[in-house]
Tab-separated table of C-alpha atoms in Angstrom:
chain	number	residue	atom	x	y	z
A	1	MET	CA	-76.754	133.997	9.777
A	2	ARG	CA	-74.043	131.199	9.270
A	3	THR	CA	-73.948	130.272	12.734
A	4	GLY	CA	-77.470	129.267	12.910
A	5	ALA	CA	-77.068	127.178	9.897
A	6	ILE	CA	-74.417	125.304	11.675
A	7	LEU	CA	-76.790	125.061	14.691
A	8	HIS	CA	-79.383	123.999	12.821
A	9	PHE	CA	-77.031	121.513	10.907
A	10	ARG	CA	-75.864	119.923	14.314
A	11	ALA	CA	-79.322	119.374	15.601
A	12	GLU	CA	-80.181	117.621	12.641
A	13	ARG	CA	-77.382	115.669	12.531
A	14	LYS	CA	-77.644	114.320	16.038
A	15	THR	CA	-81.659	113.119	15.741
A	16	LEU	CA	-80.104	111.235	12.105
A	17	PHE	CA	-76.808	109.638	13.480
A	18	SER	CA	-78.343	109.621	17.042
A	19	ASN	CA	-75.458	106.336	18.651
A	20	TYR	CA	-75.277	104.539	15.137
A	21	TRP	CA	-76.194	105.599	11.763
A	22	ASN	CA	-78.091	102.985	9.975
A	23	PHE	CA	-77.760	102.399	6.098
A	24	GLU	CA	-79.950	99.654	5.889
A	25	VAL	CA	-82.745	101.707	5.775
A	26	LEU	CA	-81.188	103.666	2.638
A	27	ARG	CA	-79.813	100.601	0.858
A	28	GLY	CA	-82.653	98.190	1.148
A	29	LEU	CA	-82.330	94.549	2.515
A	30	GLY	CA	-80.337	93.482	-0.473
A	31	TYR	CA	-76.746	92.717	1.285
A	32	LYS	CA	-78.019	90.657	3.329
A	33	GLN	CA	-78.767	88.231	0.731
A	34	ARG	CA	-75.040	88.098	-0.539
A	35	MET	CA	-73.885	87.634	3.111
A	36	ALA	CA	-76.012	84.704	3.182
A	37	SER	CA	-75.074	83.543	-0.565
A	38	GLY	CA	-72.074	81.128	0.837
A	39	GLY	CA	-68.306	81.284	1.169
A	40	THR	CA	-66.791	81.965	4.833
A	41	ASN	CA	-66.777	85.749	5.646
A	42	LYS	CA	-63.857	87.307	7.278
A	43	ARG	CA	-63.489	90.475	9.390
A	44	LEU	CA	-60.797	93.142	8.389
A	45	ILE	CA	-59.894	96.178	11.044
A	46	LEU	CA	-58.234	99.022	8.904
A	47	VAL	CA	-56.913	101.833	10.730
A	48	PHE	CA	-56.063	104.924	9.264
A	49	SER	CA	-53.856	107.935	10.442
A	50	GLY	CA	-53.052	111.643	9.100
A	51	ARG	CA	-55.687	114.067	8.481
A	52	VAL	CA	-58.472	111.771	9.107
A	53	GLN	CA	-60.818	113.607	11.382
A	54	GLY	CA	-63.319	116.176	10.519
A	55	VAL	CA	-62.952	116.277	6.768
A	56	GLY	CA	-65.886	113.867	6.332
A	57	PHE	CA	-64.005	110.252	6.455
A	58	ARG	CA	-67.061	108.370	8.232
A	59	TYR	CA	-69.331	109.314	6.076
A	60	THR	CA	-67.746	108.322	3.249
A	61	VAL	CA	-66.619	105.463	4.223
A	62	CYS	CA	-70.158	104.535	5.005
A	63	ARG	CA	-70.746	105.670	1.504
A	64	VAL	CA	-68.604	103.504	-0.240
A	65	ALA	CA	-69.855	100.161	2.216
A	66	GLN	CA	-73.184	100.784	1.336
A	67	PRO	CA	-73.234	98.786	-2.126
A	68	LEU	CA	-70.943	96.278	-0.564
A	69	ALA	CA	-72.530	92.897	1.340
A	70	VAL	CA	-70.115	93.997	4.498
A	71	THR	CA	-71.628	94.914	7.979
A	72	GLY	CA	-69.402	96.547	10.819
A	73	PHE	CA	-68.873	100.365	11.887
A	74	VAL	CA	-66.427	102.980	11.465
A	75	ARG	CA	-65.436	104.827	14.247
A	76	ASN	CA	-62.667	108.327	15.410
A	77	LEU	CA	-60.286	106.972	18.044
A	78	TRP	CA	-59.154	108.877	20.830
A	79	ASP	CA	-55.620	109.772	18.950
A	80	GLY	CA	-56.930	110.672	15.881
A	81	ASP	CA	-56.893	107.997	14.152
A	82	VAL	CA	-60.237	106.350	12.430
A	83	GLU	CA	-61.212	102.567	12.674
A	84	VAL	CA	-62.991	100.276	10.237
A	85	VAL	CA	-64.365	97.643	11.306
A	86	ALA	CA	-65.834	94.913	8.917
A	87	GLU	CA	-67.202	91.710	8.169
A	88	GLY	CA	-68.266	89.848	4.833
A	89	PRO	CA	-67.209	87.835	1.897
A	90	GLN	CA	-63.137	88.463	1.517
A	91	GLN	CA	-63.855	89.946	-1.578
A	92	GLU	CA	-66.077	92.722	-0.591
A	93	LEU	CA	-63.726	93.757	2.158
A	94	VAL	CA	-60.831	94.174	-0.314
A	95	ASP	CA	-63.008	95.857	-2.818
A	96	LEU	CA	-63.843	98.121	0.602
A	97	HIS	CA	-60.599	98.689	1.129
A	98	ASN	CA	-59.785	99.900	-2.319
A	99	ALA	CA	-63.330	102.000	-2.318
A	100	ILE	CA	-61.899	103.903	0.556
A	101	ARG	CA	-58.558	104.375	-1.101
A	102	ALA	CA	-60.138	105.674	-4.365
A	103	SER	CA	-62.896	107.691	-2.834
A	104	GLY	CA	-60.396	110.973	-2.423
A	105	LEU	CA	-59.861	109.911	1.062
A	106	GLY	CA	-56.641	108.437	0.018
A	107	ARG	CA	-54.780	112.213	-0.018
A	108	ASN	CA	-55.988	112.762	4.014
A	109	ILE	CA	-54.049	109.220	4.910
A	110	ALA	CA	-50.723	109.115	5.650
A	111	ASN	CA	-50.784	105.664	7.200
A	112	GLU	CA	-52.971	102.342	7.534
A	113	ARG	CA	-52.881	99.071	9.549
A	114	ILE	CA	-54.560	96.135	7.995
A	115	ARG	CA	-55.386	93.044	10.212
A	116	TRP	CA	-57.336	90.068	9.047
A	117	GLU	CA	-59.228	87.951	11.822
A	118	ALA	CA	-61.980	85.076	11.479
A	119	ALA	CA	-65.952	87.360	11.470
A	120	THR	CA	-67.750	86.923	14.615
A	121	GLY	CA	-71.241	87.287	13.251
A	122	GLU	CA	-71.789	90.101	15.551
A	123	PHE	CA	-73.242	92.977	13.233
A	124	LYS	CA	-76.571	93.203	11.373
A	125	GLN	CA	-75.626	96.556	9.329
A	126	PHE	CA	-72.564	98.678	8.932
A	127	GLY	CA	-72.717	102.341	10.098
A	128	ILE	CA	-70.695	104.886	12.104
A	129	SER	CA	-70.153	104.134	16.096
A	130	PHE	CA	-69.555	107.148	18.568
C-alpha cells in the first residue's frame, strides 16, 4: 500500500515539477512590480553543503523565496551540495539568505559559500532547476 502511494507521488511530482517549477502561478505577479521599482539588482550565488539533498531543501528554498522580489533557481549539484542563484535588490537577497537559515534548514547546513556578482537579468521567475 505504501509503495503505491510513493509511486503515485512520484508520478504527480514529475508533472508538477517538469523541468522548472513555476512559482509565478502560485504567488501572482507582484514580484515583477517590486523588481521594477528602482534600485540596482545584484546576483547572489549560495552553495550549501552538509545534509542538504533529500531533505526538501530545494522546495523549502522556493517556498521562502515566494514573497521576495527575487528571480533565479535552486538546484542539486553532483557533489551533494545545493546551489542557489538569485537576482534582485540586494536587501531582498539578504532577506532570502536569512530566511533560508531561519527556515529550519540551518540544522542541515554544514558549510556555505557566498558570492556576489552583477545581475544579468536572465531569469523571469524563481524555481527549481534540474
